[in-house]
Coordinates of C-alpha atoms in Angstrom, one line a residue:
M22 CA 110.5 111.0 81.2
C23 CA 110.6 108.5 78.8
G24 CA 113.4 106.7 77.5
I25 CA 115.4 107.0 74.3
V26 CA 118.0 104.7 72.8
A27 CA 119.4 105.0 68.9
Y28 CA 122.6 103.3 67.5
T29 CA 124.0 103.7 63.5
G30 CA 127.3 101.6 63.2
P31 CA 128.5 98.0 61.7
K32 CA 126.4 96.0 63.8
K33 CA 122.5 94.7 63.8
A34 CA 120.4 97.5 65.5
Y35 CA 117.5 95.8 67.0
P36 CA 119.6 93.6 69.8
I37 CA 121.2 97.2 70.9
L38 CA 117.8 98.6 70.8
I39 CA 116.2 96.1 72.9
K40 CA 118.7 96.0 75.2
G41 CA 118.9 99.3 75.5
L42 CA 114.8 100.0 76.0
K43 CA 115.4 97.1 78.9
R44 CA 117.8 99.6 80.9
L45 CA 115.9 102.5 80.1
E46 CA 112.5 101.0 81.1
Y47 CA 112.6 102.5 84.8
R48 CA 112.2 105.6 83.0
G49 CA 108.8 104.9 81.5
Y50 CA 106.7 101.4 80.9
D51 CA 103.8 102.6 79.2
S52 CA 104.7 101.8 75.8
A53 CA 107.6 101.1 73.7
G54 CA 108.8 100.6 70.0
V55 CA 111.8 100.5 67.7
A56 CA 112.0 101.9 64.1
L57 CA 115.2 100.1 61.8
L58 CA 116.2 101.8 58.8
N59 CA 117.2 99.2 56.1
G60 CA 116.0 100.8 52.6
D61 CA 112.7 101.3 53.9
I62 CA 111.9 101.8 57.5
H63 CA 110.4 99.6 59.8
T64 CA 108.5 100.5 62.5
Y65 CA 106.9 98.2 65.7
K66 CA 105.6 99.6 68.7
R67 CA 103.2 98.0 71.3
K68 CA 101.6 99.0 75.0
G69 CA 103.3 98.0 77.8
K70 CA 106.5 97.2 78.4
V71 CA 109.7 96.3 76.0
S72 CA 109.0 92.6 76.5
E73 CA 105.2 93.4 75.0
L74 CA 107.3 94.6 71.9
E75 CA 109.9 91.9 71.8
G76 CA 107.2 89.4 71.3
F77 CA 105.1 91.2 69.0
A78 CA 108.6 92.0 66.9
E79 CA 109.8 88.2 66.9
G80 CA 109.7 86.8 63.5
K81 CA 109.2 90.1 61.6
D82 CA 112.3 91.9 59.5
L83 CA 114.2 93.2 62.0
S84 CA 117.5 93.9 59.9
G85 CA 119.3 97.3 59.6
S86 CA 122.3 98.8 61.5
T87 CA 120.4 102.1 62.0
G88 CA 117.7 102.6 64.1
I89 CA 115.5 104.5 67.2
G90 CA 114.1 102.9 69.8
H91 CA 111.7 104.6 72.8
T92 CA 110.3 103.8 76.0
R93 CA 107.4 105.9 77.1
W94 CA 105.5 107.4 80.2
A95 CA 102.3 109.4 78.5
T96 CA 101.9 113.0 78.4
H97 CA 99.9 113.4 75.4
G98 CA 97.5 110.7 74.6
K99 CA 96.8 107.6 76.6
P100 CA 99.5 104.6 76.3
D101 CA 98.2 102.5 73.5
N102 CA 99.6 101.2 70.3
I103 CA 99.2 104.4 68.2
N104 CA 100.3 106.8 70.7
A105 CA 103.5 104.7 70.8
H106 CA 106.6 106.0 69.8
P107 CA 108.0 105.7 67.2
H108 CA 106.7 108.1 65.2
R109 CA 106.5 108.9 61.3
S110 CA 105.9 111.6 58.9
G111 CA 103.0 111.8 56.3
D112 CA 105.2 110.6 53.1
G113 CA 106.9 107.9 55.5
D114 CA 110.4 109.2 54.8
L115 CA 111.0 110.3 58.6
V116 CA 110.8 109.0 62.4
L117 CA 111.1 110.9 65.2
V118 CA 111.5 109.5 69.3
H119 CA 110.9 112.2 71.9
N120 CA 111.0 113.1 75.6
G121 CA 109.2 115.9 76.9
I122 CA 106.6 118.0 75.7
I123 CA 105.6 120.5 73.1
E124 CA 103.8 123.4 74.5
N125 CA 102.5 124.8 71.3
Y126 CA 101.9 121.6 69.2
S127 CA 98.0 122.2 69.2
V128 CA 98.8 125.9 67.5
L129 CA 101.5 123.8 65.4
K130 CA 99.0 121.1 64.5
E131 CA 96.5 123.3 63.4
A132 CA 98.7 125.1 61.0
L133 CA 99.9 121.9 59.5
K134 CA 96.2 120.5 59.0
K135 CA 95.8 123.8 56.8
Q136 CA 98.8 122.4 54.8
G137 CA 97.6 119.2 54.3
H138 CA 98.6 116.9 57.0
T139 CA 96.8 114.3 58.8
F140 CA 97.2 112.5 62.0
E141 CA 97.1 109.5 63.5
S142 CA 97.7 109.3 67.0
E143 CA 97.2 112.2 70.1
T144 CA 100.7 113.0 70.5
D145 CA 102.6 116.1 70.4
T146 CA 105.4 114.0 69.2
E147 CA 103.4 113.3 65.8
V148 CA 103.2 117.2 65.5
L149 CA 106.7 118.1 65.3
V150 CA 107.5 115.2 63.0
H151 CA 105.0 116.2 60.0
L152 CA 107.1 120.2 61.2
I153 CA 110.1 118.5 60.3
E154 CA 108.5 117.1 57.0
E155 CA 106.8 120.1 56.1
I156 CA 110.2 122.4 56.6
K157 CA 112.0 119.3 54.5
K158 CA 109.7 120.0 51.2
Q159 CA 110.2 123.5 51.5
E160 CA 113.8 123.6 51.6
E161 CA 116.8 121.6 50.1
L162 CA 118.6 121.4 52.9
P163 CA 120.2 118.1 55.0
L164 CA 118.8 116.6 57.6
E165 CA 120.4 118.6 60.5
E166 CA 119.6 121.6 59.6
V167 CA 116.0 121.0 58.5
V168 CA 115.7 119.7 62.6
R169 CA 117.1 122.9 63.7
I170 CA 114.9 125.1 62.1
A171 CA 111.8 123.3 62.9
L172 CA 112.9 123.7 66.4
T173 CA 113.4 127.2 66.4
K174 CA 109.7 126.9 65.7
V175 CA 109.3 124.7 69.1
I176 CA 108.0 125.9 72.5
G177 CA 108.5 123.3 75.5
A178 CA 111.5 120.9 76.3
Y179 CA 112.5 118.1 74.3
A180 CA 115.1 115.1 73.6
I181 CA 114.6 113.9 70.3
V182 CA 116.0 111.7 68.1
V183 CA 115.3 111.0 63.9
I184 CA 116.3 109.4 61.5
D185 CA 115.4 109.9 57.4
K186 CA 115.3 106.8 54.9
N187 CA 117.3 109.0 52.7
E188 CA 120.2 109.7 54.9
P189 CA 120.6 105.7 56.1
T190 CA 123.5 106.0 58.1
K191 CA 122.8 109.4 59.9
I192 CA 121.3 110.4 63.2
V193 CA 120.0 113.6 64.7
A194 CA 119.7 114.4 68.2
A195 CA 118.6 117.3 69.7
R196 CA 117.7 118.6 73.5
K197 CA 116.3 121.2 75.4
Q198 CA 116.0 120.9 79.0
S199 CA 115.8 117.0 78.4
P200 CA 119.0 114.6 78.8
L201 CA 120.8 113.0 76.1
V202 CA 124.3 111.5 76.1
I203 CA 126.0 110.2 72.4
G204 CA 128.2 107.0 72.8
I205 CA 131.3 106.9 70.7
G206 CA 132.2 103.8 69.3
E207 CA 135.0 102.2 66.6
N208 CA 132.8 103.2 63.4
E209 CA 129.8 103.7 65.5
Y210 CA 127.5 105.9 67.5
F211 CA 124.8 105.5 70.4
V212 CA 122.4 107.7 71.3
A213 CA 120.4 107.6 75.0
S214 CA 118.6 109.4 77.7
D215 CA 121.1 108.5 80.2
A216 CA 124.4 106.2 80.1
T217 CA 123.0 102.9 81.4
P218 CA 122.4 101.3 77.9
I219 CA 125.6 102.4 76.4
V220 CA 128.3 101.5 78.8
E221 CA 128.7 97.9 77.9
H222 CA 129.6 99.5 74.5
T223 CA 131.8 102.5 74.9
K224 CA 133.1 104.1 77.9
H225 CA 133.6 107.5 76.0
V226 CA 130.5 109.7 75.9
V227 CA 129.8 113.5 75.2
Y228 CA 126.8 115.0 77.0
L229 CA 124.6 117.3 74.8
G230 CA 124.3 120.6 76.3
D231 CA 121.3 122.1 76.5
G232 CA 119.8 123.8 73.1
E233 CA 122.3 122.1 71.2
I234 CA 121.7 119.7 68.1
A235 CA 124.2 116.8 67.4
T236 CA 124.7 114.8 63.7
V237 CA 126.3 111.6 64.0
E238 CA 127.1 109.2 61.0
R239 CA 129.3 106.4 60.3
G240 CA 132.6 107.2 59.2
E241 CA 132.1 111.1 60.2
E242 CA 133.3 113.0 62.9
L243 CA 130.5 113.9 65.9
Q244 CA 129.0 117.7 64.9
I245 CA 127.4 119.6 67.5
K246 CA 125.8 122.9 66.9
T247 CA 123.2 125.1 68.9
I248 CA 119.9 125.5 67.9
Q249 CA 119.0 129.2 67.9
D250 CA 122.1 130.3 66.4
N251 CA 123.6 127.7 64.6
E252 CA 126.9 128.0 66.0
T253 CA 129.4 124.8 66.0
Q254 CA 130.1 123.9 69.3
I255 CA 133.5 121.6 70.4
P256 CA 132.5 117.9 71.6
F257 CA 133.8 117.6 75.2
V258 CA 134.6 113.7 75.2
Q259 CA 134.2 112.0 78.8
K260 CA 135.1 108.6 80.2
L261 CA 132.4 106.9 81.6
D262 CA 132.6 105.8 85.5
M263 CA 130.0 102.9 85.6
Q264 CA 130.4 99.4 85.7
I265 CA 127.8 96.7 83.8
E266 CA 127.3 95.2 87.1
Q267 CA 125.8 98.0 88.6
L268 CA 123.0 97.6 85.9
E269 CA 122.3 94.3 86.6
K270 CA 120.3 92.7 89.6
G271 CA 123.0 90.8 91.1
G272 CA 121.0 87.7 92.2
Y273 CA 118.0 90.0 94.0
D274 CA 114.4 89.9 92.9
Y275 CA 114.0 93.7 92.6
F276 CA 116.6 96.7 91.8
M277 CA 115.1 98.0 95.0
L278 CA 115.8 95.5 97.0
K279 CA 119.6 95.4 95.8
E280 CA 120.1 99.0 96.2
I281 CA 118.6 99.1 99.7
H282 CA 121.4 96.3 100.6
E283 CA 123.9 98.5 99.0
Q284 CA 123.5 101.0 101.1
P285 CA 126.5 100.7 103.4
K286 CA 128.6 100.4 100.5
T287 CA 126.9 103.5 98.8
I288 CA 127.2 105.6 102.3
A289 CA 130.9 104.8 102.7
D290 CA 131.4 105.4 98.9
C291 CA 129.8 109.2 99.7
M292 CA 132.1 109.7 102.5
R293 CA 135.5 108.5 100.6
G294 CA 138.0 111.5 100.8
R295 CA 135.8 113.7 102.3
V296 CA 136.1 113.3 106.1
S297 CA 139.1 112.0 108.5
S298 CA 137.9 111.1 112.3
E299 CA 141.7 110.3 112.6
D300 CA 143.0 113.7 111.1
G301 CA 140.1 115.7 112.3
W302 CA 138.3 117.3 109.0
V303 CA 135.6 117.2 106.6
L304 CA 136.1 118.4 103.0
L305 CA 133.8 119.1 100.3
G306 CA 135.1 120.5 97.5
G307 CA 132.0 122.5 96.5
I308 CA 132.0 124.2 99.5
E309 CA 135.6 125.2 99.8
E310 CA 135.2 126.6 96.2
Q311 CA 132.4 129.0 97.2
L312 CA 133.3 129.2 100.9
S313 CA 132.7 133.1 101.7
R314 CA 129.3 133.1 99.7
F315 CA 128.1 129.9 101.9
L316 CA 129.5 131.5 105.4
N317 CA 128.3 135.0 104.4
A318 CA 124.6 133.8 103.4
N319 CA 121.8 135.4 104.4
R320 CA 119.7 131.7 104.2
I321 CA 120.1 128.6 102.3
I322 CA 117.2 127.8 100.2
I323 CA 116.9 124.1 99.4
V324 CA 114.6 123.1 96.2
A325 CA 113.6 120.0 95.4
C326 CA 111.1 117.0 94.9
G327 CA 109.9 114.1 96.1
T328 CA 112.5 112.0 98.1
S329 CA 115.0 114.7 97.5
W330 CA 112.6 117.0 99.2
H331 CA 112.5 114.8 102.5
S332 CA 116.4 114.9 102.2
G333 CA 116.3 118.8 102.6
L334 CA 114.0 118.7 105.4
I335 CA 116.7 116.7 107.0
A336 CA 119.2 119.1 105.8
E337 CA 117.2 122.0 107.5
Y338 CA 117.5 120.6 110.9
L339 CA 121.4 119.9 110.1
I340 CA 122.3 123.3 108.8
E341 CA 120.5 124.9 111.5
D342 CA 121.3 122.9 114.5
L343 CA 124.8 122.8 113.6
A344 CA 125.8 125.5 111.7
R345 CA 123.4 128.1 112.7
I346 CA 122.6 129.4 109.0
P347 CA 118.8 129.8 108.4
V348 CA 117.5 127.6 105.7
E349 CA 114.2 127.2 104.1
V350 CA 113.4 123.9 102.3
E351 CA 110.6 124.4 99.2
Y352 CA 109.1 122.3 96.7
A353 CA 110.7 123.2 93.4
S354 CA 107.4 122.7 91.4
E355 CA 106.0 125.6 93.6
F356 CA 109.0 127.6 94.3
R357 CA 109.5 128.8 90.5
Y358 CA 106.0 129.6 90.1
R359 CA 105.2 131.9 93.4
N360 CA 107.6 135.0 92.9
P361 CA 110.0 134.1 95.8
I362 CA 112.2 137.0 97.2
I363 CA 115.6 135.4 96.1
D364 CA 119.1 138.0 96.2
N365 CA 122.7 137.7 95.6
K366 CA 122.9 136.9 99.2
D367 CA 121.1 133.9 99.1
V368 CA 122.4 130.2 98.4
V369 CA 119.9 128.2 96.5
L370 CA 120.6 124.4 97.0
A371 CA 119.2 121.9 94.7
I372 CA 119.3 118.4 95.2
S373 CA 118.0 115.5 92.4
Q374 CA 119.0 111.9 92.6
S375 CA 119.2 112.0 88.4
G376 CA 120.0 115.9 88.1
E377 CA 117.2 116.4 85.6
T378 CA 114.6 117.1 87.6
A379 CA 112.1 119.8 85.5
D380 CA 110.9 121.7 88.3
T381 CA 114.2 121.5 90.1
L382 CA 116.2 122.9 87.0
A383 CA 113.5 125.7 86.6
A384 CA 113.9 126.4 90.1
L385 CA 117.6 126.9 89.8
E386 CA 117.4 128.9 86.7
L387 CA 115.1 131.3 88.5
A388 CA 117.2 132.1 91.2
K389 CA 120.6 132.1 88.8
D390 CA 118.6 135.4 87.2
K391 CA 118.6 137.1 90.6
G392 CA 122.0 136.5 91.5
A393 CA 121.8 133.8 94.3
L394 CA 124.7 130.9 94.4
I395 CA 123.3 127.9 93.0
Y396 CA 124.9 124.6 94.0
G397 CA 123.7 121.3 93.4
I398 CA 124.0 117.8 94.7
V399 CA 123.3 114.9 92.9
N400 CA 123.9 111.4 91.7
S401 CA 124.5 111.3 88.0
V402 CA 127.4 112.5 86.6
G403 CA 127.1 115.0 83.5
S404 CA 123.8 115.9 84.0
S405 CA 122.0 119.2 83.7
I406 CA 121.7 120.3 87.0
A407 CA 125.4 119.4 87.4
R408 CA 126.5 121.6 84.3
L409 CA 124.2 124.9 85.4
T410 CA 124.8 125.2 89.2
D411 CA 128.2 127.6 90.0
A412 CA 129.6 124.7 92.3
G413 CA 128.1 121.0 93.6
S414 CA 128.7 117.8 94.8
Y415 CA 128.2 114.3 93.6
I416 CA 127.0 111.7 96.0
H417 CA 128.6 108.8 93.9
A418 CA 125.6 106.1 94.5
G419 CA 126.1 104.9 91.4
P420 CA 123.0 103.9 88.9
E421 CA 119.8 103.8 90.6
I422 CA 117.4 101.6 88.7
G423 CA 114.6 101.1 91.1
V424 CA 111.8 103.8 90.4
A425 CA 111.5 104.5 94.6
S426 CA 114.7 105.9 95.7
T427 CA 116.1 104.2 98.3
K428 CA 120.5 104.4 98.0
A429 CA 119.9 108.0 96.7
F430 CA 118.1 109.1 99.5
T431 CA 121.0 107.7 102.1
G432 CA 123.4 109.0 99.8
Q433 CA 122.2 112.7 99.9
V434 CA 121.9 112.5 103.4
T435 CA 125.2 111.7 104.5
L436 CA 126.2 114.8 102.1
L437 CA 124.3 116.9 103.4
T438 CA 125.2 116.1 106.7
L439 CA 129.2 116.3 105.3
M440 CA 127.9 120.1 104.5
A441 CA 126.6 120.8 107.9
L442 CA 129.4 119.6 109.5
S443 CA 132.0 121.5 107.0
L444 CA 129.8 124.9 107.7
A445 CA 129.8 124.5 111.4
K446 CA 133.5 123.9 111.6
K447 CA 134.4 127.0 109.5
K448 CA 131.8 129.1 111.3
G449 CA 133.2 127.8 114.8
T450 CA 129.4 127.0 115.9
I451 CA 130.2 123.6 117.1
S452 CA 132.7 122.9 119.9
D453 CA 135.6 120.4 118.9
E454 CA 134.7 117.7 120.9
Y455 CA 131.5 117.5 119.8
F456 CA 132.5 117.9 115.9
Q457 CA 135.1 114.7 116.6
R458 CA 132.0 113.0 117.9
L459 CA 130.0 113.1 115.3
I460 CA 132.8 112.9 112.3
T461 CA 134.0 109.9 114.6
E462 CA 130.2 108.1 114.9
L463 CA 129.6 109.1 111.1
E464 CA 132.0 107.0 109.7
K465 CA 130.6 104.2 111.5
I466 CA 127.3 104.3 110.3
P467 CA 128.2 101.7 107.0
G468 CA 128.5 99.4 109.4
K469 CA 125.5 100.4 111.6
V470 CA 123.7 100.2 108.7
E471 CA 124.8 96.8 107.7
Q472 CA 123.9 95.6 111.5
V473 CA 120.2 96.9 110.3
M474 CA 119.7 94.7 107.2
K475 CA 120.1 91.6 109.6
T476 CA 116.6 93.1 110.9
N477 CA 115.3 92.3 107.2
E478 CA 113.1 89.1 108.3
Q479 CA 111.6 90.6 111.6
V480 CA 110.9 93.0 109.2
Q481 CA 108.9 90.9 106.2
Y482 CA 107.3 89.1 109.5
I483 CA 105.5 92.5 110.6
A484 CA 105.0 93.3 106.8
G485 CA 102.6 90.1 106.5
E486 CA 100.8 91.5 109.6
I487 CA 100.0 94.7 108.0
K488 CA 100.1 94.0 104.6
D489 CA 96.0 93.8 104.4
A490 CA 95.6 97.4 106.5
P491 CA 93.8 100.2 104.2
N492 CA 96.2 102.9 105.4
A493 CA 99.0 103.9 107.4
L494 CA 100.5 106.7 109.7
Y495 CA 104.2 107.5 110.1
L496 CA 105.1 109.5 112.9
G497 CA 108.3 111.2 113.4
R498 CA 109.7 114.0 115.7
G499 CA 112.8 116.4 115.1
Y500 CA 115.4 114.7 112.8
N501 CA 113.0 111.7 112.1
F502 CA 110.0 113.6 110.9
P503 CA 111.2 114.1 107.8
V504 CA 111.6 109.7 108.2
A505 CA 108.2 109.6 108.7
L506 CA 107.4 111.3 105.4
E507 CA 109.9 109.4 103.3
G508 CA 108.8 106.5 104.8
A509 CA 104.7 107.0 104.1
L510 CA 106.4 107.7 100.3
K511 CA 107.8 104.6 100.0
L512 CA 104.7 102.8 101.2
K513 CA 102.7 104.5 98.8
E514 CA 104.8 104.4 95.6
I515 CA 105.2 101.2 95.6
S516 CA 102.3 99.2 97.4
Y517 CA 99.6 101.5 96.3
L518 CA 98.8 101.7 100.1
H519 CA 97.4 105.1 101.7
A520 CA 100.4 106.4 104.0
E521 CA 100.6 109.9 105.9
G522 CA 103.8 111.2 107.5
Y523 CA 103.4 113.6 110.5
P524 CA 105.5 115.2 113.3
A525 CA 104.4 112.9 116.2
A526 CA 102.9 115.6 118.2
E527 CA 100.7 117.1 115.4
M528 CA 98.7 113.9 115.7
K529 CA 96.3 115.3 118.2
H530 CA 95.8 117.6 115.6
G531 CA 93.8 115.8 113.2
P532 CA 94.8 112.5 112.4
I533 CA 94.5 111.0 115.9
A534 CA 90.7 110.4 114.5
L535 CA 92.0 108.0 112.2
I536 CA 93.6 105.6 114.8
D537 CA 91.5 102.6 115.3
E538 CA 92.4 98.8 115.8
N539 CA 92.9 98.7 111.9
M540 CA 95.3 101.5 111.5
P541 CA 99.3 100.5 111.6
V542 CA 101.1 103.5 113.3
I543 CA 105.0 103.3 112.2
V544 CA 106.8 105.5 114.9
T545 CA 110.6 106.3 114.5
C546 CA 111.2 106.6 118.6
T547 CA 115.2 106.9 118.6
N548 CA 115.3 110.6 119.6
K549 CA 117.2 110.9 122.8
S550 CA 116.2 114.3 123.8
A551 CA 112.4 114.4 123.1
Y552 CA 112.3 110.5 124.7
E553 CA 109.1 111.0 127.0
K554 CA 107.1 112.9 124.6
I555 CA 107.4 110.0 122.2
V556 CA 106.5 108.0 125.2
S557 CA 103.4 109.5 125.3
N558 CA 102.3 109.7 121.5
V559 CA 102.9 105.9 121.5
Q560 CA 100.6 105.7 124.4
E561 CA 98.4 107.5 123.1
V562 CA 97.7 105.3 120.3
K563 CA 97.3 102.4 122.1
A564 CA 94.9 104.0 124.1
R565 CA 93.0 104.1 120.9
K566 CA 93.8 100.2 120.0
G567 CA 95.8 101.0 117.1
I568 CA 98.8 99.0 116.4
V569 CA 102.1 100.2 117.1
I570 CA 105.2 99.4 115.2
A571 CA 107.8 101.1 116.9
I572 CA 111.9 101.6 115.4
V573 CA 113.8 102.2 118.3
T574 CA 117.4 101.9 119.6
E575 CA 118.9 98.6 120.7
G576 CA 118.2 98.1 124.4
E577 CA 115.1 100.3 124.6
K578 CA 112.8 99.4 127.5
E579 CA 109.9 101.7 127.8
I580 CA 108.3 101.4 124.5
S581 CA 109.3 98.1 123.4
R582 CA 106.7 97.4 126.2
I583 CA 103.8 98.9 125.0
A584 CA 104.5 98.2 120.8
D585 CA 102.8 95.7 119.2
Y586 CA 106.0 95.2 117.6
T587 CA 109.6 96.9 117.7
I588 CA 112.5 96.9 115.4
E589 CA 115.7 97.8 116.9
I590 CA 118.8 100.2 115.4
P591 CA 122.1 100.4 116.5
D592 CA 122.7 103.7 119.3
T593 CA 124.0 106.9 117.2
E594 CA 124.2 110.5 117.5
E595 CA 120.7 112.1 117.0
P596 CA 121.7 114.5 114.1
L597 CA 122.7 111.0 112.3
T598 CA 119.4 108.7 113.1
P599 CA 118.0 109.4 109.9
L600 CA 120.8 107.2 107.9
L601 CA 120.1 104.3 110.2
S602 CA 116.0 104.7 110.8
V603 CA 115.1 105.1 107.5
I604 CA 116.4 101.5 106.6
P605 CA 113.5 99.5 108.2
L606 CA 111.1 101.7 106.6
Q607 CA 112.5 100.7 103.2
L608 CA 112.5 97.6 104.0
L609 CA 108.8 97.4 105.2
S610 CA 107.5 99.4 101.9
Y611 CA 109.3 96.5 100.1
H612 CA 108.3 93.6 101.7
I613 CA 104.6 94.3 101.9
A614 CA 105.0 95.4 98.1
V615 CA 105.8 92.2 97.1
M616 CA 102.9 90.6 99.2
R617 CA 100.5 92.7 97.5
G618 CA 102.1 91.4 93.8
C619 CA 103.2 94.8 92.9
N620 CA 106.0 95.4 90.3
V621 CA 108.4 96.9 93.3
D622 CA 110.7 98.3 90.6
Q623 CA 108.2 100.1 88.3
P624 CA 105.0 101.0 90.4
R625 CA 102.5 102.4 88.1
N626 CA 102.1 105.7 86.7
L627 CA 105.4 106.5 88.3
A628 CA 108.7 107.1 86.3
K629 CA 112.1 107.5 87.6
S630 CA 113.0 110.7 86.6
V631 CA 110.9 113.7 86.2
T632 CA 111.9 115.3 83.2
V633 CA 108.7 117.3 82.4
E634 CA 106.2 119.2 84.2

């Protein structure tokens, strides 16, 4: 979950590395470091954010046109100056940065100690650079071949970048189950964990494949080989579809707030070219490619983590309700270890914003081995899940920098709604009249999300009233039960308040014991099919002096009389309500976190892309 950036070319490397690390800081912010090659290797690293590193490096020798940088989310070893990357070999010739986990590092470390190596840090990464050093001593080989041989002895997941002071214009990069992208410029190369540090320098990139090693050298062609078999691969150069403006805050205080407000556009972008109410169709290319497998599936198994898992729960309601295909929703981290029953009649659907989530990737590999159709819903073009799956769909939400997902969630739900509608239409499980009503209303959702944004000041006031509560309870029914889970997760992630989401009817089976005058209860009350039940739930909370914050359909009267606070959203068809009801919950968590002095974009202990177990 760390961020890697590297450069070799005619320019000064340090400014490129520092700016790149700032763009990658959402991937990890426990510590940061750079290594610059200019005759010798100068390494600077510091605990904390990239700004701490920048201050520490001021006034030091920052020359050199080849360098590597790293921003860390700690796995092995506490966050401090010693455990920060880059790590150096014992002879000082090699420097390495690493994202991932070397599972057999302790065995390798003991063997290397017996060969005279000593270690400064607690990290598995330092073991790897010493392993490369040891092989280099034994073999008179180019750096890329030494690194490749070392990696054949490694068990685990990794993305690494290595430089050697004896080969000053060369960078070697390799990956297994952790992403790396290579940018190709004019007589220069860039390497990074994702495209965000590269986009302002070049639009031409190569996404390194799993189990591949790349060599970039000034004035030379990019070389890619497989790690295990040493077979040469032909680089596939792609053009980046990303604008630098997408990586800036654009006047907002935080990326999260910007991304909340981008949702009218990102939802519309997700639908563009995929639905037409005027002509009465929904079309997803990935579904069309594998239509018979979907229509004849025994079931659809959705695997995901975190916010994406909540999207999957909404998809279960959508697909079963509209298309009448059985759906199971699994935590990817549990699915991969519990020996699940899967066969070639199943469709396994993976949902991941980054397309790099380690547990979700492992779940897909398991499903693929068992003959299931694997389908991906991701945001990041060229990601590992996008390349692994048989077919899939992008949500087209653009880069999401805030760690707490917002626009990716609504993008996922939008795409899953399109999927359910497409399958329902083709299976004939939905009437033409209802199908037309739903797609007509779906096209209005971006405008209605824009209307919900107008509640921002009201939500901010409510946030001020409950920001000091130690706990919060979120309730919802049907389509809005997963929204309750997502609202609770957002509050936990960025404000560090304890919150739980429950189906409203389950409140009586335990959580009701927690309700008193200090407990805010946020209830999504937009369900037409169970309206009287929701009213009853709200009355039960008020009878125990709970503070009720109700998300209601505009014009609603009964709950508004009972609740302490109400937030109105526009009326819509019930299957589409999550796209509207989640917006006030995103805003509520944002404002509470800001009022509590939390760093909204970089919450403690969290990283954006979980690329390790």
